[in-house]
CSV table of C-alpha atoms in Angstrom, one decimal:
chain,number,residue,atom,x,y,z
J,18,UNK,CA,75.4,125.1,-238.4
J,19,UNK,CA,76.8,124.6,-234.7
J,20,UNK,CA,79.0,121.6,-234.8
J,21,UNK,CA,79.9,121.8,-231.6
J,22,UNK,CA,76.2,122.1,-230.3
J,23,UNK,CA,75.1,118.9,-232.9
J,24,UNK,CA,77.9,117.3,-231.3
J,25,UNK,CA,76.8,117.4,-227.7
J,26,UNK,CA,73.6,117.4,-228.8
J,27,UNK,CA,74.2,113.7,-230.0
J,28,UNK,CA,75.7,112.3,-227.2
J,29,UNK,CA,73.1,113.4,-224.8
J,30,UNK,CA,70.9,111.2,-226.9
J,31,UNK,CA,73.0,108.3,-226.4
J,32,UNK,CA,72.7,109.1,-223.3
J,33,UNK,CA,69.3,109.7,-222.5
J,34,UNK,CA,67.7,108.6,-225.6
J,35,UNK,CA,66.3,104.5,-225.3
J,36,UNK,CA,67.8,101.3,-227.2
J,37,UNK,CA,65.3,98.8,-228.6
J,38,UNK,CA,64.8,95.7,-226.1
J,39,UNK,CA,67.3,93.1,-226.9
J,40,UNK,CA,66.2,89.4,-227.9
J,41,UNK,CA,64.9,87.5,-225.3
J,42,UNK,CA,67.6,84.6,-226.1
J,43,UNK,CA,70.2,87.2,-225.7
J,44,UNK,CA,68.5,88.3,-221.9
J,45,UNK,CA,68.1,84.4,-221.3
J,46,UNK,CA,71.8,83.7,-222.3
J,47,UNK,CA,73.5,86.6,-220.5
J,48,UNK,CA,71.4,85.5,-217.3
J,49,UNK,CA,72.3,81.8,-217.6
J,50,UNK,CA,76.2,83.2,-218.0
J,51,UNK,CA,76.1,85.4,-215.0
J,52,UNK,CA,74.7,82.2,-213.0
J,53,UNK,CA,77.6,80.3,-214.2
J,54,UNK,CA,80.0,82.8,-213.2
J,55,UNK,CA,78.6,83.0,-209.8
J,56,UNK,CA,77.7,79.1,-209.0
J,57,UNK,CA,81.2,77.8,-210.3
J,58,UNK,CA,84.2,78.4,-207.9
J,59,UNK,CA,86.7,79.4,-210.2
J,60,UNK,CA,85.3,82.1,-211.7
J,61,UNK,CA,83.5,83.4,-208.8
J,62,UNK,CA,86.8,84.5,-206.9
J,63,UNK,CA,88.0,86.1,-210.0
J,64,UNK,CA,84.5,88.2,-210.1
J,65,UNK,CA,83.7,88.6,-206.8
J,66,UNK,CA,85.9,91.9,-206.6
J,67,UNK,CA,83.3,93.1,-208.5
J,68,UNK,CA,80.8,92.4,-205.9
J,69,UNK,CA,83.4,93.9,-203.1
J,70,UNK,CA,83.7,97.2,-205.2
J,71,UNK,CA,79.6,97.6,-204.8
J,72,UNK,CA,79.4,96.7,-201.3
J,73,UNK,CA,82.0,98.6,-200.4
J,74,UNK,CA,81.2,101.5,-202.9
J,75,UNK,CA,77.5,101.1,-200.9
J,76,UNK,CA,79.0,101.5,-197.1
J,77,UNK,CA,80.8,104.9,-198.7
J,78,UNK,CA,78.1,106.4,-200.7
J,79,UNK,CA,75.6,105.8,-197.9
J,80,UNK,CA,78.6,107.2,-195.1
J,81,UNK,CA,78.6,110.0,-197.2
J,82,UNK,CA,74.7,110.6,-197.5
J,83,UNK,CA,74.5,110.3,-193.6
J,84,UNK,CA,76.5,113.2,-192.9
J,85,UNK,CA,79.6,110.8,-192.1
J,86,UNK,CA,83.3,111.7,-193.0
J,87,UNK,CA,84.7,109.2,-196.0
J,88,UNK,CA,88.7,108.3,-195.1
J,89,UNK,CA,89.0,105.8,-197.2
J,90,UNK,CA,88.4,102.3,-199.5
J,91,UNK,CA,90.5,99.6,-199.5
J,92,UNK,CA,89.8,96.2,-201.8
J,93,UNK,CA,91.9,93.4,-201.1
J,94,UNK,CA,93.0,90.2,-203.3
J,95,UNK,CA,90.7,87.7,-200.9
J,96,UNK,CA,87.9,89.5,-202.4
J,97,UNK,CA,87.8,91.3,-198.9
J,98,UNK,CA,87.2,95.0,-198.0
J,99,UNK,CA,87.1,98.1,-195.3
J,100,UNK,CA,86.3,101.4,-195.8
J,101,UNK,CA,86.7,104.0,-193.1
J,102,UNK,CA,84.5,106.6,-192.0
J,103,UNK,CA,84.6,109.4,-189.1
J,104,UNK,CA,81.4,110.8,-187.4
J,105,UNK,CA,79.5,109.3,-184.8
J,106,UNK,CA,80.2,105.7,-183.4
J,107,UNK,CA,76.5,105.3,-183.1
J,108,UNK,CA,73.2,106.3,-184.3
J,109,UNK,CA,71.4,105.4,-187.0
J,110,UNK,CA,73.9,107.1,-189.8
J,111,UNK,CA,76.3,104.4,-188.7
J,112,UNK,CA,73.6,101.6,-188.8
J,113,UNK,CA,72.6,103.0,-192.3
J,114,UNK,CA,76.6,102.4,-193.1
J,115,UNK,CA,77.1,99.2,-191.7
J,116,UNK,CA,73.6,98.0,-193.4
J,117,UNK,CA,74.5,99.4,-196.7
J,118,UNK,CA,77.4,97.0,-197.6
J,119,UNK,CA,75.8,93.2,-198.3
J,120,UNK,CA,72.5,94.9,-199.7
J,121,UNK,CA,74.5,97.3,-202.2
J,122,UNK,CA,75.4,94.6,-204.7
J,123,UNK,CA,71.6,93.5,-205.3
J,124,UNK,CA,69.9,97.3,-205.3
J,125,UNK,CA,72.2,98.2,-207.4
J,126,UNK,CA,71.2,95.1,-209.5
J,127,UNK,CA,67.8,96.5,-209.3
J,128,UNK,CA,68.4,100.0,-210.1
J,129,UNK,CA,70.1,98.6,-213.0
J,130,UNK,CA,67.3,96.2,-214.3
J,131,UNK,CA,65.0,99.1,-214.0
J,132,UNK,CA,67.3,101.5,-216.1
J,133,UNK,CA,67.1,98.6,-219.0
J,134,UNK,CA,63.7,97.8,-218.8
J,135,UNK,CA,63.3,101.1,-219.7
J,136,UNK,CA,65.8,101.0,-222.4
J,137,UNK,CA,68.6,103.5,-221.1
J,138,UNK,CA,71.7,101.2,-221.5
J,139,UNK,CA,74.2,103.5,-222.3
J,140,UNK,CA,73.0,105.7,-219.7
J,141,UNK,CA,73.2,103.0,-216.9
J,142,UNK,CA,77.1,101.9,-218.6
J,143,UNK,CA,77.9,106.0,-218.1
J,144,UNK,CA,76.6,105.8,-214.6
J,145,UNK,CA,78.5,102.9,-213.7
J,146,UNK,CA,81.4,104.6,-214.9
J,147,UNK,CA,81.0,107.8,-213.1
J,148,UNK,CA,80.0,105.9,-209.8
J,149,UNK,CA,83.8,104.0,-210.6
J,150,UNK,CA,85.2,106.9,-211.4
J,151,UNK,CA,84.4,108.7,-207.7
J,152,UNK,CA,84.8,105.9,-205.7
J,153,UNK,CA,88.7,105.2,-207.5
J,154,UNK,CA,89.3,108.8,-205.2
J,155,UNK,CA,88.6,107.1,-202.1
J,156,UNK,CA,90.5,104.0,-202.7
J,157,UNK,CA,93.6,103.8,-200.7
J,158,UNK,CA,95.9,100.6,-201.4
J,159,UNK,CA,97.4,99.5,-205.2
J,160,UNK,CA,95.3,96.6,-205.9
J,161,UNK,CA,91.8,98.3,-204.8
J,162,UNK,CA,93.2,101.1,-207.8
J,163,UNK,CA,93.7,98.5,-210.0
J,164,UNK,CA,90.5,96.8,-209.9
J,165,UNK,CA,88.5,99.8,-209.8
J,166,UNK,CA,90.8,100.9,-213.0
J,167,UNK,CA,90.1,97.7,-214.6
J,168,UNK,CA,86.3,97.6,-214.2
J,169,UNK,CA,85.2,101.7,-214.8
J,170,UNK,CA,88.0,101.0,-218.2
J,171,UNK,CA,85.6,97.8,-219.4
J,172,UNK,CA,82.4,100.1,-218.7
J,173,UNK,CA,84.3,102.9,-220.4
J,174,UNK,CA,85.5,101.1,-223.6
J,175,UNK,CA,81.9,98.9,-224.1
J,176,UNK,CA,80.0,102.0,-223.6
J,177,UNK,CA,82.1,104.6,-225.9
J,178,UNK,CA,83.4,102.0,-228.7
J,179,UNK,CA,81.2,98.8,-228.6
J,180,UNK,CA,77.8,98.8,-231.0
J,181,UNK,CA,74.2,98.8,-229.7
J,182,UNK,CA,73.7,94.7,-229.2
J,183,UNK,CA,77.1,94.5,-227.7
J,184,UNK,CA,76.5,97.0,-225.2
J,185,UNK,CA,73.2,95.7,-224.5
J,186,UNK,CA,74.5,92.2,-224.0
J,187,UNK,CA,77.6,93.8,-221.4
J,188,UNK,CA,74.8,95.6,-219.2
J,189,UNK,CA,72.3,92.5,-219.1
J,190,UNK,CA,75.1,90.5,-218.5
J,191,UNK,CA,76.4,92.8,-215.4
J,192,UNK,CA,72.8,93.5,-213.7
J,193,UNK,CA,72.3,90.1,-213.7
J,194,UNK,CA,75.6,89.6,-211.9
J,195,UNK,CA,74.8,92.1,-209.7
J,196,UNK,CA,71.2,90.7,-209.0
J,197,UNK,CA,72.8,86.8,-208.8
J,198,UNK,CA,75.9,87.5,-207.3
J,199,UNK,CA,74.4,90.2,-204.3
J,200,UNK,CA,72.5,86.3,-203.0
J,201,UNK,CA,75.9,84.2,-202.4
J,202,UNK,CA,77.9,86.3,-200.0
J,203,UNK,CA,75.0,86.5,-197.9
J,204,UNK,CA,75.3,82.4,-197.7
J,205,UNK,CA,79.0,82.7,-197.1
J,206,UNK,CA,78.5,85.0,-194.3
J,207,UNK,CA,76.2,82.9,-193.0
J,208,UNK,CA,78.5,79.6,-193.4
J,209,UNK,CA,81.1,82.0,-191.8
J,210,UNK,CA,79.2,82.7,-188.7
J,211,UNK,CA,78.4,79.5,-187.7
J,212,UNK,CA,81.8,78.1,-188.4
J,213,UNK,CA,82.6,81.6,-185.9
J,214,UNK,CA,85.0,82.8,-188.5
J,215,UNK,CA,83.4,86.4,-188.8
J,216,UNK,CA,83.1,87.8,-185.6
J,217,UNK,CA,83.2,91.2,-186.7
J,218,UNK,CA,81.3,90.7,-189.5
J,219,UNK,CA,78.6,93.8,-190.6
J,220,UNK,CA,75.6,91.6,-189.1
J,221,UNK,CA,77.8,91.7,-185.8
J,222,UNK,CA,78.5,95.0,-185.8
J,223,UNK,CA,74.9,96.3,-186.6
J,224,UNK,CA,73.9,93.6,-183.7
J,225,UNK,CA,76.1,95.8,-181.6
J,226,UNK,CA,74.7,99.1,-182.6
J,227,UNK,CA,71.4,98.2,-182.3
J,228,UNK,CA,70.8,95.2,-179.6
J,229,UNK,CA,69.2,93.4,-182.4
J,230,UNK,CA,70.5,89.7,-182.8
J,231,UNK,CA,72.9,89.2,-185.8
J,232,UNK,CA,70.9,86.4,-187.8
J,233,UNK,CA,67.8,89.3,-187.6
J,234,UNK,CA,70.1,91.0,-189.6
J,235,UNK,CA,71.2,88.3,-192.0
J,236,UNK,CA,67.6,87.8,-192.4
J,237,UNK,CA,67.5,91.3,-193.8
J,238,UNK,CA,70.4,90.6,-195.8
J,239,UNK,CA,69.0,87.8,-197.5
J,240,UNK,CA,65.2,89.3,-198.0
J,241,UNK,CA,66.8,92.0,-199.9
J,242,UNK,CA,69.2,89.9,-202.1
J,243,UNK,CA,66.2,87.5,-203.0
J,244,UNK,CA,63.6,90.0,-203.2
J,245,UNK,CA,65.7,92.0,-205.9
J,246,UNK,CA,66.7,89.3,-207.9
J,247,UNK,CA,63.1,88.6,-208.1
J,248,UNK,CA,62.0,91.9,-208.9
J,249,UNK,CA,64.8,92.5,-211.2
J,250,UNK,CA,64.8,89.2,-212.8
J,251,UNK,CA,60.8,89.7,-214.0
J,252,UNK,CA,61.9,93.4,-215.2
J,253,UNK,CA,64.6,91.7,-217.4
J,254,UNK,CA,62.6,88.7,-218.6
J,255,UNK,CA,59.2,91.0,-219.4
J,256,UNK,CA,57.6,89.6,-217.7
C-alpha cells in the first residue's frame, strides 16, 4: 500500500471532490452578515481592505495578462491602493488595467458563487489562498504585507483545520462580501466625484485613455457590481 500516493490522493479530493449544499438558513444568515458588515460604518472600514486587496489584486492580474510589466502593490490603512505597472501608456492593455480594479471585487464574487453552487468549497478557499499567496510577492509597503498575511492565513487555517459546515459557512460568508461589498465603492466613487475629490480616480483615467466621459464608465462600474450580485446572489440562494 502507497501511503504517500493515498495521501495525496486524499487531498486532491478535498480539493476537487464536492461538499453537500449547506442549509439554506446557514446561506440566508451568512448573506444577511456580509450586508451588515458592508452597510454599517464601523465595520466596513475595518473590511474594506479586503475589498482593496481584490481590486487591486484585479488591476495586477489583468496588467499581467495584457502583456504589461507588474512593479508593484501597495495597500494602505485608508483602505486605499496603487499598483504600478510598465508597458504602454495607452492602448487597450492599459484600459483593460485601469478597468479591472472597481469590477474585480464583484467577478470575483461571482466566480466564487459559481465555484459553491457547484459544491467545490475547499477548492475555491485553496484558490483564494494561492491568488493571496502570489499577489503578497508584489506587495511593496509593511501594512499591504500584513493584510495580505492576515487574510491568505484566515483562508489557510479555515480551509486546512476547520470542519465541512464551518468552512462552508467562511466561503458563503466571503462571496457574499465580495458580491455586496464590490456595489458600495462604486457609490463612494461616485459621491467622491461630484464632491471633485477624485480627480484621478480609475473612471478619470480610463476617460483619459479612451475620450469616453467618466460617469460612462461608472455606469459600467455599477452594471457590473449589480449585475453580479444578482447573478451570484440567485446561484447562492438556488434559486
Amino acid at each position: 500500500m502507497n501511503t504517500d500516493t493515498d495521501s495525496i490522493a486524499e487531498v486532491w479530493d478535498r480539493v476537487v471532490g464536492t461538499q453537500p449544499d449547506p442549509s439554506f438558513a446557514v446561506v440566508a444568515v451568512t448573506g444577511l452578515v456580509a450586508l451588515a458588515v458592508v452597510a454599517a460604518r464601523g465595520p466596513w472600514r475595518v473590511a474594506r481592505n479586503a475589498v482593496t486587496i481584490a481590486h487591486e489584486g484585479g488591476h495586477g492580474i489583468v496588467a499581467l495578462l495584457t502583456g504589461r510589466r507588474l512593479e508593484g502593490i501597495r495597500l494602505h490603512s485608508d483602505t486605499s491602493g496603487l499598483t504600478v505597472s510598465r508597458g504602454k501608456p495607452s492602448g487597450i492593455g492599459m484600459v483593460l488595467t485601469a478597468a479591472a480594479g472597481y469590477t474585480a471585487p464583484s467577478l470575483l464574487g461571482l466566480a466564487g458563487a459559481w465555484l459553491l453552487a457547484a459544491g467545490h468549497v475547499t477548492a475555491l478557499l485553496w484558490g483564494a489562498t494561492a491568488l493571496l499567496l502570489a499577489m503578497l510577492v508584489m506587495v511593496r509597503n509593511a501594512y499591504g504585507v500584513l493584510t495580505v498575511v492576515l487574510t491568505g492565513g484566515a483562508f489557510f487555517l479555515v480551509s486546512w483545520f476547520a470542519g465541512t459546515q464551518v468552512q462552508a459557512a467562511f466561503a458563503y460568508g466571503v462571496v457574499w462580501f465580495l458580491l455586496l461589498g464590490g456595489v458600495r465603492p462604486v457609490f463612494e466613487l461616485q459621491a467622491k466625484r461630484r464632491r471633485g475629490e477624485a480627480p484621478d480616480s480609475d473612471a478619470d483615467q480610463l476617460a483619459r485613455l479612451t475620450n469616453a466621459p467618466a460617469p460612462l464608465w461608472l455606469l459600467l462600474f455599477h452594471a457590473v457590481a449589480l449585475c453580479s450580485l444578482t447573478g451570484g446572489g440567485r446561484w447562492l440562494l438556488g434559486l
